[in-house]
Tab-separated table of C-alpha atoms and ligand atoms in Angstrom:
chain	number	residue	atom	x	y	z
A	176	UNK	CA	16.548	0.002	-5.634
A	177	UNK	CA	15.487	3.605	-4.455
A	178	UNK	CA	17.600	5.708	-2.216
A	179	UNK	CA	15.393	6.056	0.757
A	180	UNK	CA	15.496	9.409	2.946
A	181	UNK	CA	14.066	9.534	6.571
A	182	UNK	CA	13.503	12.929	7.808
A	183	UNK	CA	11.563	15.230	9.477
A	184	UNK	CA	12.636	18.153	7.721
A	185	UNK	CA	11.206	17.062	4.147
A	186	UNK	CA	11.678	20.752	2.335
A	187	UNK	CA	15.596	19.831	3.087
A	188	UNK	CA	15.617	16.262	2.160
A	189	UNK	CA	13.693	17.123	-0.904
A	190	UNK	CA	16.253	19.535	-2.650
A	191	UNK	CA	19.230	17.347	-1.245
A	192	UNK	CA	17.698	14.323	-3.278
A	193	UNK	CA	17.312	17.162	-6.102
A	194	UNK	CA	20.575	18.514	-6.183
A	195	UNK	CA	22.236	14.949	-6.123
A	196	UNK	CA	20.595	14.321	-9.240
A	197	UNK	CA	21.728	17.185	-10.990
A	198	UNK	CA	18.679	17.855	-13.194
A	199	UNK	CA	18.297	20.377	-16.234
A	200	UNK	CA	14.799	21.072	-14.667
A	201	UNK	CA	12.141	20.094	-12.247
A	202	UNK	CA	8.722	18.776	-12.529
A	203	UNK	CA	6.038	18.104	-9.792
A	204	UNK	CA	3.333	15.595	-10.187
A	205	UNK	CA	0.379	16.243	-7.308
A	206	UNK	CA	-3.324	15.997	-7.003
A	207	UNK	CA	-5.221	18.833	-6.357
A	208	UNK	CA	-5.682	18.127	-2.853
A	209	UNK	CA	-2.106	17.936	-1.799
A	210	UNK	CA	-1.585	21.008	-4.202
A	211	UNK	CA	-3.964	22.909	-2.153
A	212	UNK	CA	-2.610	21.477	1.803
A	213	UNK	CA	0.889	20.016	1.083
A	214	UNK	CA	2.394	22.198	-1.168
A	215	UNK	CA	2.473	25.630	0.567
A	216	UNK	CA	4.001	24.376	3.065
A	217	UNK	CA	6.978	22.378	1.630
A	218	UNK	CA	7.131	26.104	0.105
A	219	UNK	CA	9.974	24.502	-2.936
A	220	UNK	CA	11.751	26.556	-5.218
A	221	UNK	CA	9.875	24.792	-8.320
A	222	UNK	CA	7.168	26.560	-10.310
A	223	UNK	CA	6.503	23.587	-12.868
A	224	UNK	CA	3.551	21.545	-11.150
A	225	UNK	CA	0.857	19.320	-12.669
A	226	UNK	CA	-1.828	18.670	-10.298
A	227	UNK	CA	-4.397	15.737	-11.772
A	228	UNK	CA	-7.571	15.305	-9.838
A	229	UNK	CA	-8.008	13.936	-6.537
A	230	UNK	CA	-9.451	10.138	-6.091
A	231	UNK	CA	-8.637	6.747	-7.290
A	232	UNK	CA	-10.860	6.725	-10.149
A	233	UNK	CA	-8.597	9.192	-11.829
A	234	UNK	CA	-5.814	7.038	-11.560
A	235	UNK	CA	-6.748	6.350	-15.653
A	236	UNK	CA	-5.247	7.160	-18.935
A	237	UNK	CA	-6.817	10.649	-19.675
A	238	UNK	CA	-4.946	11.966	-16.275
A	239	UNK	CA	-1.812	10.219	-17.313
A	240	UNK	CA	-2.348	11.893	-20.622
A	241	UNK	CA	-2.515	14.926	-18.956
A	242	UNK	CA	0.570	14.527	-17.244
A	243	UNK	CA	2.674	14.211	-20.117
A	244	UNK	CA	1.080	16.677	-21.899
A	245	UNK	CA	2.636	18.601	-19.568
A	246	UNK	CA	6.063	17.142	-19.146
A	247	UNK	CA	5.692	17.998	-23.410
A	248	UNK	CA	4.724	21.729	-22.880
A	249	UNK	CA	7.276	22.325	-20.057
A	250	UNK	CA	10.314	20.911	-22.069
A	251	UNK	CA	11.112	18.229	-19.419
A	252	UNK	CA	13.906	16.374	-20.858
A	253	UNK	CA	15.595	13.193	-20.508
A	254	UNK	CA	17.897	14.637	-17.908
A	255	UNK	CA	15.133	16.382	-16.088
A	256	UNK	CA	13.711	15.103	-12.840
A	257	UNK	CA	9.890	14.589	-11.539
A	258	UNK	CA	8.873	15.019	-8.247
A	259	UNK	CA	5.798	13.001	-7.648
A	260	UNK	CA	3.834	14.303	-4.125
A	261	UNK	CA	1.060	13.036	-2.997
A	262	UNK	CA	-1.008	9.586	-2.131
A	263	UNK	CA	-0.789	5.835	-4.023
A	264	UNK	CA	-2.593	7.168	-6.840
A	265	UNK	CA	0.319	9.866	-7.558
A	266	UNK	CA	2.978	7.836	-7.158
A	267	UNK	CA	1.868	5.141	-8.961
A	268	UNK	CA	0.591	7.621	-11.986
A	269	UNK	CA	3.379	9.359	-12.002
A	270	UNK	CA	5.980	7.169	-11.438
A	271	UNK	CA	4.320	5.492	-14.453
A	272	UNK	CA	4.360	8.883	-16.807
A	273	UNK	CA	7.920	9.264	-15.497
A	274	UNK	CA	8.742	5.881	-16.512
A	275	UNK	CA	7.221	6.104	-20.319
A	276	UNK	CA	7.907	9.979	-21.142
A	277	UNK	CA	10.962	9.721	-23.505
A	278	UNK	CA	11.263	5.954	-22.665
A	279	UNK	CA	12.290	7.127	-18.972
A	280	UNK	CA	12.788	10.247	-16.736
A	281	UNK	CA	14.161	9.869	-13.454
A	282	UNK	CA	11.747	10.506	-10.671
A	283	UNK	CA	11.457	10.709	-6.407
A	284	UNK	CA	8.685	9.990	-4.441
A	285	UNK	CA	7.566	11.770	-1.959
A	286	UNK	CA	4.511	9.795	-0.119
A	287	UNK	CA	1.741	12.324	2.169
A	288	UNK	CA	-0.112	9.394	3.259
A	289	UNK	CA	0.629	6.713	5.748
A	290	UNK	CA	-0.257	4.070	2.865
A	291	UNK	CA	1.296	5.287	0.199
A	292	UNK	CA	4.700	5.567	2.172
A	293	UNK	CA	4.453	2.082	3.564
A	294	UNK	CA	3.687	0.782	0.228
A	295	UNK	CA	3.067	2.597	-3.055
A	296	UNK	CA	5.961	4.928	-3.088
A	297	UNK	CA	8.839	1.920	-2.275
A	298	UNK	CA	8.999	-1.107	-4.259
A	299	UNK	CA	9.140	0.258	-7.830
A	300	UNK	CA	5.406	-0.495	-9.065
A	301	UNK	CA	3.789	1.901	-11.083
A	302	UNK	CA	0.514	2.042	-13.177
A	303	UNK	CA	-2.622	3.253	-13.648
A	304	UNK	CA	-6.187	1.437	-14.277
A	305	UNK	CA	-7.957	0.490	-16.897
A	306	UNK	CA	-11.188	-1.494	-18.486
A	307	UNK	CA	-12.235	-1.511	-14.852
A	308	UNK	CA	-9.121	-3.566	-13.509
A	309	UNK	CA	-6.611	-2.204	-11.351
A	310	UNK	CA	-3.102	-1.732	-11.766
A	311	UNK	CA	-3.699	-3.469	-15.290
A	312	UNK	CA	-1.414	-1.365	-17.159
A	313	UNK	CA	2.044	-0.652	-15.531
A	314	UNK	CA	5.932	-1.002	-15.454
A	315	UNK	CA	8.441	-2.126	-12.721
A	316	UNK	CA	10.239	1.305	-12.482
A	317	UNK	CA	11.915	1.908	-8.852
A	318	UNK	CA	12.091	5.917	-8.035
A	319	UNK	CA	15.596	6.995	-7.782
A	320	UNK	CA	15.043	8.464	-4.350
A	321	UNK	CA	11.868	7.992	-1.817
A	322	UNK	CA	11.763	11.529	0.894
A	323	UNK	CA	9.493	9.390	3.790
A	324	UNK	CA	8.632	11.830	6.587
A	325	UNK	CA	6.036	11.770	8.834
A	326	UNK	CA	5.320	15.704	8.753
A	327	UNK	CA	2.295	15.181	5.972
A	328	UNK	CA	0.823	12.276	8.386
A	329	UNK	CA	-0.099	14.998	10.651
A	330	UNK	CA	-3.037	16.422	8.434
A	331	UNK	CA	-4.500	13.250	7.751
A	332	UNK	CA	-7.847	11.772	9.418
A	333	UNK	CA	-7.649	8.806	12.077
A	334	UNK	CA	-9.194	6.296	8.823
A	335	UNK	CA	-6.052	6.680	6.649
A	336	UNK	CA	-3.392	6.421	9.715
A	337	UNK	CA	-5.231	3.358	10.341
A	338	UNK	CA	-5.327	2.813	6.628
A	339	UNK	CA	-1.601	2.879	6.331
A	340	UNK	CA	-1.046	0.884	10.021
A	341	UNK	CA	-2.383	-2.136	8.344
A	342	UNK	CA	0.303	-2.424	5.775
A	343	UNK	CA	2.723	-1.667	8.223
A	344	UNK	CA	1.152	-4.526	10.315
A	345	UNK	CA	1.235	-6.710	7.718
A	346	UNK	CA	5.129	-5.703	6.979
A	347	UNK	CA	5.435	-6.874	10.682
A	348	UNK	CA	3.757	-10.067	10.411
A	349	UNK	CA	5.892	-10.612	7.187
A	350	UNK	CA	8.881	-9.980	9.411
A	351	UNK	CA	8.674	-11.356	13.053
A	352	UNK	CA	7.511	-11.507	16.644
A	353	UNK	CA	9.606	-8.656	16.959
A	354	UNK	CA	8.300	-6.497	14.942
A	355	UNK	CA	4.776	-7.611	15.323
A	356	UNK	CA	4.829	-6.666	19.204
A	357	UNK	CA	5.839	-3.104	18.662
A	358	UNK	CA	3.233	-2.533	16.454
A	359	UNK	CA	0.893	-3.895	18.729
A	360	UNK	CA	1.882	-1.353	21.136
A	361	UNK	CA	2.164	1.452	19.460
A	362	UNK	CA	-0.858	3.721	18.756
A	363	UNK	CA	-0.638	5.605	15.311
A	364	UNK	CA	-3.316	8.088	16.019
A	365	UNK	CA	-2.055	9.389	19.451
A	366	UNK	CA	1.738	7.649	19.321
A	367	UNK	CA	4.586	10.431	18.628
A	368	UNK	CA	5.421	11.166	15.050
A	369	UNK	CA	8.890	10.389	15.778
A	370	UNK	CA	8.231	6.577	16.934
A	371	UNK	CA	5.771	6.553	13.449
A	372	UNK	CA	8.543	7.452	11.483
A	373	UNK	CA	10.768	4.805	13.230
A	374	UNK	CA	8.727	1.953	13.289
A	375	UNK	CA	8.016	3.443	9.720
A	376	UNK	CA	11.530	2.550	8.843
A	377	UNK	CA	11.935	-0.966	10.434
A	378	UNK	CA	8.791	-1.653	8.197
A	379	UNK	CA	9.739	-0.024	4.610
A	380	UNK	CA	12.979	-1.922	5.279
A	381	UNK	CA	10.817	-5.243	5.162
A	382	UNK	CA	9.701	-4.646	2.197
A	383	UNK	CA	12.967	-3.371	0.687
A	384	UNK	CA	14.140	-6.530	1.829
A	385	UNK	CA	11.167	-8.531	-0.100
A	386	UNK	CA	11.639	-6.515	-3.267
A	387	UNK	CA	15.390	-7.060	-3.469
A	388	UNK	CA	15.346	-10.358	-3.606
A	389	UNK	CA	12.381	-10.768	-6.133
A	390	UNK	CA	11.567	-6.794	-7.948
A	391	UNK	CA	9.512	-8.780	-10.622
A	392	UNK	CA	7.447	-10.557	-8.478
A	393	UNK	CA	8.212	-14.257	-9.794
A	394	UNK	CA	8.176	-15.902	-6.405
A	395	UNK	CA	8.668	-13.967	-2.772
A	396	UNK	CA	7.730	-10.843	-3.548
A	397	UNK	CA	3.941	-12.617	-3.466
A	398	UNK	CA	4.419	-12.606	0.200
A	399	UNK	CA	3.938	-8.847	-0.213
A	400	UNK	CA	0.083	-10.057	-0.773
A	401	UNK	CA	-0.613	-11.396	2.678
A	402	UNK	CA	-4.097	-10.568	3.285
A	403	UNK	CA	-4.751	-9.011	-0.111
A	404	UNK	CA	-6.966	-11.607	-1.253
A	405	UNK	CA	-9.225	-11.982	1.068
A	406	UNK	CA	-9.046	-8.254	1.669
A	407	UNK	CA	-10.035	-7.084	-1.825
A	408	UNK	CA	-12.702	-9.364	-1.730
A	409	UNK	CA	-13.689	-7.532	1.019
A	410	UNK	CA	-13.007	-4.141	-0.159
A	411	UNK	CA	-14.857	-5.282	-3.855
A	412	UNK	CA	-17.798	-6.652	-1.709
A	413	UNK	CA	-17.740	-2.976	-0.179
A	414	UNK	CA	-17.624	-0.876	-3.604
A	415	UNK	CA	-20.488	-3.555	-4.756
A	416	UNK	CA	-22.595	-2.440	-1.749
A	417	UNK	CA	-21.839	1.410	-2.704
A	418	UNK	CA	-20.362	1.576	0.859
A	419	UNK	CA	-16.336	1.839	0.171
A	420	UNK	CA	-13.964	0.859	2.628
A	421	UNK	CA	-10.587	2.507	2.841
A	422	UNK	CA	-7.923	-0.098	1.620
A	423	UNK	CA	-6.081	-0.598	4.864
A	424	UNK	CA	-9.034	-1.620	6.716
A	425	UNK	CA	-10.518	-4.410	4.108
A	426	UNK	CA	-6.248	-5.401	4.393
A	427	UNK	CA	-6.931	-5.093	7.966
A	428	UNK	CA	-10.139	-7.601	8.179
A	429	UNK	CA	-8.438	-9.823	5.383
A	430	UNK	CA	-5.230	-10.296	7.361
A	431	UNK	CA	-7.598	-11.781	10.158
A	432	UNK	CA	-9.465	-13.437	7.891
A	433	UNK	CA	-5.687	-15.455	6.220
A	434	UNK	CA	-4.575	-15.450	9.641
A	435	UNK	CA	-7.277	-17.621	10.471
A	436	UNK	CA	-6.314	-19.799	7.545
A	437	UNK	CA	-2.741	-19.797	8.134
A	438	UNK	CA	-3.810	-21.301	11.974
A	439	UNK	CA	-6.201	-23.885	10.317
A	440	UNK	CA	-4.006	-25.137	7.673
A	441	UNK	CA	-0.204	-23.992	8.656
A	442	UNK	CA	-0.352	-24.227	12.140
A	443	UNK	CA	-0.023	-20.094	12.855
A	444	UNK	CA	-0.020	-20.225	16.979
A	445	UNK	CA	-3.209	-19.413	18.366
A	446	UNK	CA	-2.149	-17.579	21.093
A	447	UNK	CA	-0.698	-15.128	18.235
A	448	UNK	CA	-3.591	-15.084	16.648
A	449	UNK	CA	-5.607	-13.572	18.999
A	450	UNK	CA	-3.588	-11.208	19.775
A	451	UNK	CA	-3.976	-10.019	16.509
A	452	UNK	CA	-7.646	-10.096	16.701
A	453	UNK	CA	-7.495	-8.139	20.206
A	454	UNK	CA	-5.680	-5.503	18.688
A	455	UNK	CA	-8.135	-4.974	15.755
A	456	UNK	CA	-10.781	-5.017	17.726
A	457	UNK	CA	-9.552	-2.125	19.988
A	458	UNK	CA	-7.090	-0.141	17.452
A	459	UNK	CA	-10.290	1.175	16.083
A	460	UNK	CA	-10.719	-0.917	13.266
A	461	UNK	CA	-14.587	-1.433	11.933
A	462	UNK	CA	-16.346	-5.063	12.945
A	463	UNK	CA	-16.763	-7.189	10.098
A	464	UNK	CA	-18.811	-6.056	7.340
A	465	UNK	CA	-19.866	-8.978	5.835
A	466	UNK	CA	-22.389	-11.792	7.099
A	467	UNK	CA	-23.016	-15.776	5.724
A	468	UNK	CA	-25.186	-14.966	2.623
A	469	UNK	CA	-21.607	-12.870	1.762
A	470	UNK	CA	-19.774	-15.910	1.560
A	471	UNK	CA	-20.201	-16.848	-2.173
A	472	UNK	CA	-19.751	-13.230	-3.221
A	473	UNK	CA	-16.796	-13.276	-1.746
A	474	UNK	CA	-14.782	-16.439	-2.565
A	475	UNK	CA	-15.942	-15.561	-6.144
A	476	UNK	CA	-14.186	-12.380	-5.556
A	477	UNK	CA	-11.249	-14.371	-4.531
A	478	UNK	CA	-11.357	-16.760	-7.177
A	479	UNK	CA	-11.339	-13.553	-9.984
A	480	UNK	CA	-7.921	-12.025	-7.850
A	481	UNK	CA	-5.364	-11.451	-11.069
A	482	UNK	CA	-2.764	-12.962	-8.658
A	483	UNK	CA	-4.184	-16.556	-9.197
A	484	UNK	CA	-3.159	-18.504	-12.271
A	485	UNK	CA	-6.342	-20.428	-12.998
A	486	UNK	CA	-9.933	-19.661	-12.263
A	487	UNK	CA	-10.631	-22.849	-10.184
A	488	UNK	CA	-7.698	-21.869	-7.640
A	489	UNK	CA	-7.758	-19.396	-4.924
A	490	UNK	CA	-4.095	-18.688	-3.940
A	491	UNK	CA	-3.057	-17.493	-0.406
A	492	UNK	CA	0.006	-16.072	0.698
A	493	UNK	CA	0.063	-17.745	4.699
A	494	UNK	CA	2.150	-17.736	7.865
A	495	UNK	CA	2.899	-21.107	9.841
A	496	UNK	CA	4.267	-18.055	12.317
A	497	UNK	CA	5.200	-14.420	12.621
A	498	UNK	CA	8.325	-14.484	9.687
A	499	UNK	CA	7.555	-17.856	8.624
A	500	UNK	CA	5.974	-17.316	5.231
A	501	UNK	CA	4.130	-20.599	2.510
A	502	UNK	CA	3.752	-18.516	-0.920
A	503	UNK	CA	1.212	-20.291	-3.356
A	504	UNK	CA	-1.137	-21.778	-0.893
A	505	UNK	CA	-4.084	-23.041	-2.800
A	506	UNK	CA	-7.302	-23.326	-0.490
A	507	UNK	CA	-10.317	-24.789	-0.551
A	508	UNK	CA	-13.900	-22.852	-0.407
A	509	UNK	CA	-15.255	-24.948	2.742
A	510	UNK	CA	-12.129	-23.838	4.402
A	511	UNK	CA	-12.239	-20.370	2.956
A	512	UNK	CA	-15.915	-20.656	4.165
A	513	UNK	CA	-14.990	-22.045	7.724
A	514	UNK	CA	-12.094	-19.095	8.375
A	515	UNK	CA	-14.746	-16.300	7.494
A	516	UNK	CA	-16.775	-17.817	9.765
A	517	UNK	CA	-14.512	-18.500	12.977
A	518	UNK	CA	-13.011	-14.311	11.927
A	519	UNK	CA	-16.473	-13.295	12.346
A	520	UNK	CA	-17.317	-15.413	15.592
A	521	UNK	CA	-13.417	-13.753	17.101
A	522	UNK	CA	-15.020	-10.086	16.233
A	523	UNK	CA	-17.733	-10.491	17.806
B	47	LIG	N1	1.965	-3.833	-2.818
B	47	LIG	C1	2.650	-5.051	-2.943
B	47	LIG	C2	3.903	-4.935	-3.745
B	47	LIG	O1	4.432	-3.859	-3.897
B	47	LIG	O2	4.386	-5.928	-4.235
């Protein structure tokens, strides 16, 4: 497991993670983005950076390439650490170039977005894609340390706060009424950084939780997927359309959409569910993007998801309640059909 490091003074926690380590030398990983907003201003004492380009579709082998062609030029050695900085794509690249450069360099995360903090940078998943899939070639390889602060959140637009707030959401549902209540209360676009970062804690801690009992992803960890199925479908039906949706809020719509489900098949409390729905609707969340004539598109999208064994199943992960989690559901299409309908009817 990763050493995880709430604070809002990340230049500190960043060379205290550092100097526990005791590298021979330092290397960042960043986009060019972050290189150009986040970096002047955590204003570190290392020169060695390797900034790939910006956006998910460079999340591919010629930008890994890159990376340890540099790692190779700048003599980073087996006792050497990488910083990687930046979004889900960064952490997950170079997490993965840390993980294969001389069979394994030690590495520390430290997430800028809301998303990638939540999610990509805990949990010890990293990869890159390729032939079109995602995530298709990777390695379980945990970061040594994980710097989470809520000082990069404050650059980002209102989409990828929201973005992020729907994993955290779906952390909460994983976890509780407890949890799920604050979250409904709190607003991450006008709420104060301080409350982000704690309610950012109770929710990393979920997952910790998760990934600690299953890091390989054999059985609970597929929890972890709630709302990912129908929520790439929703995000691939998106992309199809040439109109892209930012992760979170397909995650957002599909977590309504296997909500629904869980209430139809596990008995998930109404009165729950619409409270759910009543936040999405005000949060700031898009209406649904999709209408009937979607329908086939997108269980077929479901049906392709890697995470199901055979073609002819579509597997859910669903709640009977807030913490009470059935891994492996396999669903029907009329009912996958009659919960995209009854979502759509609640959005209204
Ligand atoms: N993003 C889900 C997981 O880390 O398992």
């Amino acid at each position: 497991m990763s050493r995880l490091i709430f604070s809002d003074s990340p230049r500190s926690a960043l060379l205290y993670a550092v100097s526990d380590l005791n590298p021979s030398s330092v290397h960042i990983v960043t986009d060019t983005t972050v290189a150009r907003i986040v970096l002047p201003q955590l204003d570190l004492p290392w020169s060695a950076i390797t900034a790939i380009p910006a956006g998910e579709e460079f999340k591919d082998l010629a930008s890994l390439q890159q990376v340890w062609t540099a790692l190779i030029e700048a003599g980073v050695s087996r006792r050497s650490v990488i910083i990687n900085i930046g979004g889900g794509m960064v952490t997950d690249l170079g997490g993965f170039a840390a993980a294969t450069f001389k069979r394994g360099v030690r590495f520390i995360n430290f997430p800028t977005t809301l998303l990638s903090a939540v999610d990509a940078a805990v949990g010890g998943k990293t990869g890159i894609n390729f032939g079109g899939l995602k995530n298709e070639i990777g390695a379980f390889a945990p970061a040594e340390a994980v710097v989470i602060s809520a000082t990069p959140f404050a650059t980002l637009p209102v989409e990828q706060l929201l973005s992020g707030y729907a994993e955290m959401m779906k952390h909460a549902l994983l976890s509780g009424p407890t949890q799920m209540a604050e979250l409904l209360q709190f607003d991450p676009v006008t709420g104060s950084r301080d409350t982000l970062l704690q309610l950012l804690e109770r929710s990393i801690a979920v997952k910790e939780r998760i990934v600690a009992a299953d890091p390989t992803e054999q059985g609970m960890r597929k929890s972890l997927n709630l709302g990912h199925t129908a929520g790439h479908a929703i995000e691939a039906l998106a992309i199809n359309r040439g109109n892209p949706l930012p992760h979170g809020y397909a995650v957002a719509a599909g977590l309504g959409i296997e909500l629904v489900l869980s209430h139809l098949l596990k008995g998930f409390p109404s009165e729950s569910l619409r409270r759910y729905i009543q936040w999405l609707r005000t949060a700031g969340y898009p209406r649904t993007s999709y209408t009937c004539r979607d329908y086939k598109q997108l269980v077929s999208l479901m049906r392709h998801d890697k995470k199901n064994t055979c073609s002819a199943e579509i597997n859910f992960t669903l709640l009977s309640s807030p913490g009470t989690i059935c891994i492996d559901c396999t669903v029907g299409e009329e009912e996958i059909n009659a919960a995209l309908d009854i979502y759509r009817d609640m959005m209204e």
